[in-house]
Short mmCIF file of C-alpha atoms and ligand atoms in Angstrom, two decimals:
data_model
loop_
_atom_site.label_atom_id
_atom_site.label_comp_id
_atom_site.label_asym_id
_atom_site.label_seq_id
_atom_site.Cartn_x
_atom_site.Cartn_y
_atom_site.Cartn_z
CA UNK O 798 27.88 9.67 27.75
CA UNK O 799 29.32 9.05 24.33
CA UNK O 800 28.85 5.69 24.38
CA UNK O 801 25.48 5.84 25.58
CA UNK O 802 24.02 7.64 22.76
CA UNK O 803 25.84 5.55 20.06
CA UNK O 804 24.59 2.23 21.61
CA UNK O 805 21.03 4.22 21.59
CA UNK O 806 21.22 5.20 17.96
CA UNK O 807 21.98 1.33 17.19
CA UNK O 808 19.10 0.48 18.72
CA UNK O 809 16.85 2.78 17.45
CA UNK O 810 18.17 2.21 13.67
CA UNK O 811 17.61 -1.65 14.73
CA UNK O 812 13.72 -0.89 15.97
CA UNK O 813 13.48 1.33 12.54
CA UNK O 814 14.72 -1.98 10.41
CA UNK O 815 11.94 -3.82 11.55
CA UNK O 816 9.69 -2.89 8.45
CA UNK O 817 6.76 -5.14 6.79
CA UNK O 818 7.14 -5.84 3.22
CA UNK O 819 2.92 -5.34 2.43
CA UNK O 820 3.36 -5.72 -1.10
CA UNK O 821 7.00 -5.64 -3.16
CA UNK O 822 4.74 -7.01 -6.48
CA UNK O 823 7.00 -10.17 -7.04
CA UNK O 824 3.97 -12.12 -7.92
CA UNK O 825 3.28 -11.66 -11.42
CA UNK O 826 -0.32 -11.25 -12.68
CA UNK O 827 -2.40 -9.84 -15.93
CA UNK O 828 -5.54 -9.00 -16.56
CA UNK O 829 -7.68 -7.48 -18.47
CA UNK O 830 -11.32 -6.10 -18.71
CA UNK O 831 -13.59 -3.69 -19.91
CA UNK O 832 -16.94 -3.79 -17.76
CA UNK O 833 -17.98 -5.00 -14.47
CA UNK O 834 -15.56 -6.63 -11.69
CA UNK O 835 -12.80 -9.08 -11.54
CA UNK O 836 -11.77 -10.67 -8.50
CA UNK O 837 -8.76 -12.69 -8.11
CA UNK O 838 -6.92 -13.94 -5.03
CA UNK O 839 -2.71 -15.00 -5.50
CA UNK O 840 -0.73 -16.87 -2.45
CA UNK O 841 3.19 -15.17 -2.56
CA UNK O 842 5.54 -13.21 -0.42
CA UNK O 843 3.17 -10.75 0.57
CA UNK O 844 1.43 -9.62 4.05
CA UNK O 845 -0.68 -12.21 5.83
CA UNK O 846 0.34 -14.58 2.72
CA UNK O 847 -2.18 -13.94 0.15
CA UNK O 848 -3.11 -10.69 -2.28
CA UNK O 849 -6.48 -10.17 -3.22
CA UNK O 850 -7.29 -8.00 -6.07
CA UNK O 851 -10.02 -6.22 -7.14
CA UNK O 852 -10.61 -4.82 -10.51
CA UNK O 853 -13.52 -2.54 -11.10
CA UNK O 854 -14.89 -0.95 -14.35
CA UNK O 855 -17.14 2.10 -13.12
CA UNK O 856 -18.03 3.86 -16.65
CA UNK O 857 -16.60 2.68 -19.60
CA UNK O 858 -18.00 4.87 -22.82
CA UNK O 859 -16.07 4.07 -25.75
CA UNK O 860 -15.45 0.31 -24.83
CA UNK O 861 -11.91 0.30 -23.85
CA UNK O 862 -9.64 -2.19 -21.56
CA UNK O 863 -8.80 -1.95 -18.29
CA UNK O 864 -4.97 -3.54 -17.67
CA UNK O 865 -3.61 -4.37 -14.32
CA UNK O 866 0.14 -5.73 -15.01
CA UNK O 867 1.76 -7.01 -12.26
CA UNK O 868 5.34 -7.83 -13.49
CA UNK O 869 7.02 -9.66 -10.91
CA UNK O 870 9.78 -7.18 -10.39
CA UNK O 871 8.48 -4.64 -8.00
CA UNK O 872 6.22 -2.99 -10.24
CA UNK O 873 2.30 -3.20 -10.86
CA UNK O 874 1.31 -0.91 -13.94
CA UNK O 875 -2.53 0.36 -14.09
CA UNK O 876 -3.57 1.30 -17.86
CA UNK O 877 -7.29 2.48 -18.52
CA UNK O 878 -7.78 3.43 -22.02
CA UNK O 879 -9.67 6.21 -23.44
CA UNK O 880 -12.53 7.45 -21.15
CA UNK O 881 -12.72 4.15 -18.48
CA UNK O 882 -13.26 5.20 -15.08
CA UNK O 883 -11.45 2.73 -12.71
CA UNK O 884 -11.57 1.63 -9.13
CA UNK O 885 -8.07 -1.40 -7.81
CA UNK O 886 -8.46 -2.68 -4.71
CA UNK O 887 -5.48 -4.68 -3.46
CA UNK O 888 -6.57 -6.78 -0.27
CA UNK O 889 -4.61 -8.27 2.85
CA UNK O 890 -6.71 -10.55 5.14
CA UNK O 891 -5.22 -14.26 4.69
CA UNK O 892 -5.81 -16.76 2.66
CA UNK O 893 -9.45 -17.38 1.73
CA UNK O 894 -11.94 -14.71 2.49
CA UNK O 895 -13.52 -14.71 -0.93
CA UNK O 896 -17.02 -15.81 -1.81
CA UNK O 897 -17.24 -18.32 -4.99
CA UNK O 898 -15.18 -18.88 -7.68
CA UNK O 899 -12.06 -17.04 -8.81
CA UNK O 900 -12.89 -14.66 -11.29
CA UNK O 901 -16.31 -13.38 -12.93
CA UNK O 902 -18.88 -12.45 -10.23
CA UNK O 903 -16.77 -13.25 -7.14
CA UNK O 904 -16.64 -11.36 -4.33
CA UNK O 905 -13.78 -9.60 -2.58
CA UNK O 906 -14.88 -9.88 1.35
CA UNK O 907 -13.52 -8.22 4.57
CA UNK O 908 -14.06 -10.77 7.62
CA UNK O 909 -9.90 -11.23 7.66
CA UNK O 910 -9.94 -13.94 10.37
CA UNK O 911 -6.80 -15.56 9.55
CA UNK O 912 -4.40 -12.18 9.79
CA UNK O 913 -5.08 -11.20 12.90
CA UNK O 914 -2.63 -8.82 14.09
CA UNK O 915 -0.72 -8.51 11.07
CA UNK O 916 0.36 -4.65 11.04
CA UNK O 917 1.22 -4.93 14.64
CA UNK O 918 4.17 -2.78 15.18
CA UNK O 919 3.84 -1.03 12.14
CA UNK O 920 1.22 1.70 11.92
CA UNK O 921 3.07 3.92 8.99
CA UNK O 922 1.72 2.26 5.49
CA UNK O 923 3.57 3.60 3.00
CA UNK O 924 2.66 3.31 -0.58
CA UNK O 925 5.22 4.15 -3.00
CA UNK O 926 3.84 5.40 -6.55
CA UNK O 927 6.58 5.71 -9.95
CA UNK O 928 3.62 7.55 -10.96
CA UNK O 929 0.38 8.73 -12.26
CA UNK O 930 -1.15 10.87 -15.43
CA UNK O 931 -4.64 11.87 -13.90
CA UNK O 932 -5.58 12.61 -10.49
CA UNK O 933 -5.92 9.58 -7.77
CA UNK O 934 -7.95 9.09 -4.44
CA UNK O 935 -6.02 6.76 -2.20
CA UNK O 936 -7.41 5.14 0.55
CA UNK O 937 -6.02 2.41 3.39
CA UNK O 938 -8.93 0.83 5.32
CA UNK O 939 -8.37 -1.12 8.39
CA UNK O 940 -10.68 -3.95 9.40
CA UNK O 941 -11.39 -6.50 12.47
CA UNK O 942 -13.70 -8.77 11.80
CA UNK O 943 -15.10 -7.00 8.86
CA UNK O 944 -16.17 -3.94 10.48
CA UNK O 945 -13.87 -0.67 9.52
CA UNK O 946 -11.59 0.11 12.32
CA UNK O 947 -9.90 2.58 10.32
CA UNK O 948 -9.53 4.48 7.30
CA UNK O 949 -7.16 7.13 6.02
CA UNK O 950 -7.85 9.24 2.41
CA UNK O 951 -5.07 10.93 0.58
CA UNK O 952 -5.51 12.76 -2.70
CA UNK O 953 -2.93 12.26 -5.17
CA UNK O 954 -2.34 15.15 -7.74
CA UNK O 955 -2.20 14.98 -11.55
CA UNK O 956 1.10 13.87 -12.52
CA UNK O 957 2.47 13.87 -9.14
CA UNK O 958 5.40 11.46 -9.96
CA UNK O 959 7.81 9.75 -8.19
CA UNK O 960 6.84 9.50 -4.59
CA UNK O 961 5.43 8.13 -1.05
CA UNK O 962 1.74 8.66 0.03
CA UNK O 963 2.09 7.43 4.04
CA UNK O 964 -1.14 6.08 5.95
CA UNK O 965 -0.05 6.47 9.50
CA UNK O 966 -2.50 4.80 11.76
CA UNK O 967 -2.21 4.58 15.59
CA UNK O 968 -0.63 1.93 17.21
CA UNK O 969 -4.04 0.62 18.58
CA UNK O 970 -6.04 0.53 15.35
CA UNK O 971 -2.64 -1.26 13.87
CA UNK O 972 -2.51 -4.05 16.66
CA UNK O 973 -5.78 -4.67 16.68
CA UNK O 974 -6.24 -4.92 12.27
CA UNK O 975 -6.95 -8.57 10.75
CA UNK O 976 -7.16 -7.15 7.12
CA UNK O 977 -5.57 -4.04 4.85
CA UNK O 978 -7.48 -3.01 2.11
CA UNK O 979 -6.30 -0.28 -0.17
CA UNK O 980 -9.10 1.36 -2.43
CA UNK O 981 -7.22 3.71 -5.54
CA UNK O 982 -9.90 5.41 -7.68
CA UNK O 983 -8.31 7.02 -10.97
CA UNK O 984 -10.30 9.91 -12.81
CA UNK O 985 -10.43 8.93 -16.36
CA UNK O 986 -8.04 7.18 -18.39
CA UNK O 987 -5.98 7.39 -15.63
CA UNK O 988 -2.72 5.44 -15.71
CA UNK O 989 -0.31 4.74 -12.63
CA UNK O 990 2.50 2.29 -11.28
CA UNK O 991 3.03 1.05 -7.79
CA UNK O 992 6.77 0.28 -7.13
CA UNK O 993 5.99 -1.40 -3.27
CA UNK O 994 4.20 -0.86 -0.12
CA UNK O 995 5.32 -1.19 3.20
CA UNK O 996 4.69 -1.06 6.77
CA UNK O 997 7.22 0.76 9.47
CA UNK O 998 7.01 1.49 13.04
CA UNK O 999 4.89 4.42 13.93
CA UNK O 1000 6.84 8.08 13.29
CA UNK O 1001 7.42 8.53 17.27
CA UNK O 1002 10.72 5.94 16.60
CA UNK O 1003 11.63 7.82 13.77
CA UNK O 1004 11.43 10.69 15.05
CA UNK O 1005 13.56 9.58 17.77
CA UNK O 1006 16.43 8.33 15.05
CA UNK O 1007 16.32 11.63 13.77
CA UNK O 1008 16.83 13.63 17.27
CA UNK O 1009 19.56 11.39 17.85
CA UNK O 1010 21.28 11.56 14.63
CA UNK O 1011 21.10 15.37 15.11
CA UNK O 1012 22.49 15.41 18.34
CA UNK O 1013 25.60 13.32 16.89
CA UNK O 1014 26.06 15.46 14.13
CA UNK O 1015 25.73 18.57 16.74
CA UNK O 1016 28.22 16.80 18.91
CA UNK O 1017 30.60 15.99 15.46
CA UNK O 1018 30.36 19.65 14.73
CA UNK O 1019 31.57 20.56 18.38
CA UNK O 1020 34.38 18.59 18.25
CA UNK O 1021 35.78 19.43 15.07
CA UNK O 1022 36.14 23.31 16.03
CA1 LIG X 1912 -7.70 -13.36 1.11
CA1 LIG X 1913 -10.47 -10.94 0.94
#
């Protein structure tokens, strides 16, 4: 009996290992801009091989930059200045999928053909923020051959700090997903920083691990009266 449930909690620690590194930011990029859209696309160590970014300039009053800073050592830094009201979009859907040129007036597009079935598995997306000054709407957005198969909207508070916001999709809608888009729109001069984001297997197996490690500890308890 006691050997039964240890060789199950190894095995359900192993299942819980199996997490997707989405995004660990060890790509480095800058940029900077202060109206319209920039779209850029950069091949790395992230899902389905290729992060595409989109940087959006929604009002703008006073003239001031928009910074993403990607630093190459698990950190991307947002900084809006004075009055800019921001939209980031950080795409997963292969390599390709954007229309014309990097840069000025391309576009970021959603067809994803060439990551089919990348969040298999893995339908708990969790985004983990160092944090943010102004108030953030975060949202994941599953797609299969461009058309939305899923989408998940969390609010972020005001100066929420350090912490996870988890997109738990079901285990269909992740299967079935050939792109991950994540939309973050920043009231503003917002400012914010994105240590990582990864993928795990759906909260059923974890919730497992945790009724097991609870029955150990029960049974470590009982033995040590
Ligand atoms: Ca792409
Ligand atoms: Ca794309």
């Amino acid at each position: 009996m006691k050997k039964a449930l240890v060789l199950g909690l190894i095995c359900a620690v192993g299942a819980a290992n199996a997490q997707v590194i989405i995004d660990d930011f060890s790509v480095p990029y800058t940029k900077t801009i202060v109206s319209g859209s920039n779209v850029d696309a950069m091949s790395g160590a992230v899902l389905s091989g290729e992060r595409d970014v989109e940087m959006r300039v929604v009002s703008n009053p006073f003239g001031q930059d928009y910074d993403l800073r990607i630093t190459g050592s698990q950190l991307a830094v947002i900084s809006t200045g004075f009055g800019v009201l921001s939209t980031l979009k950080l795409q997963y859907d292969g390599n390709g999928d954007e229309a014309g040129n990097t840069g000025v007036n391309k576009l970021l597009t959603n067809s994803g053909a060439s990551a089919s079935g990348i969040l298999a598995g893995n339908n708990n997306i969790q985004v983990r923020f160092l944090g943010n000054d102004q108030q953030l709407t975060v949202s994941a957005v599953l797609r299969k051959d461009g058309g939305i198969i899923g989408q998940i909207d969390k609010v972020r508070a005001a100066a929420a700090g350090i912490g996870s916001e988890s997109f738990i999709f079901t285990s269909a809608q992740a299967a079935q997903a050939d792109s991950l888009t994540f939309v973050i729109s920043s009231d503003r001069s917002g400012d914010y920083a994105i240590e990582g984001i990864e993928a795990v297997p759906e909260p059923a197996t974890m919730t497992a691990i945790a009724a097991g490690l609870a029955a150990l500890a029960a049974r470590r308890r009982r033995n040590s009266k």
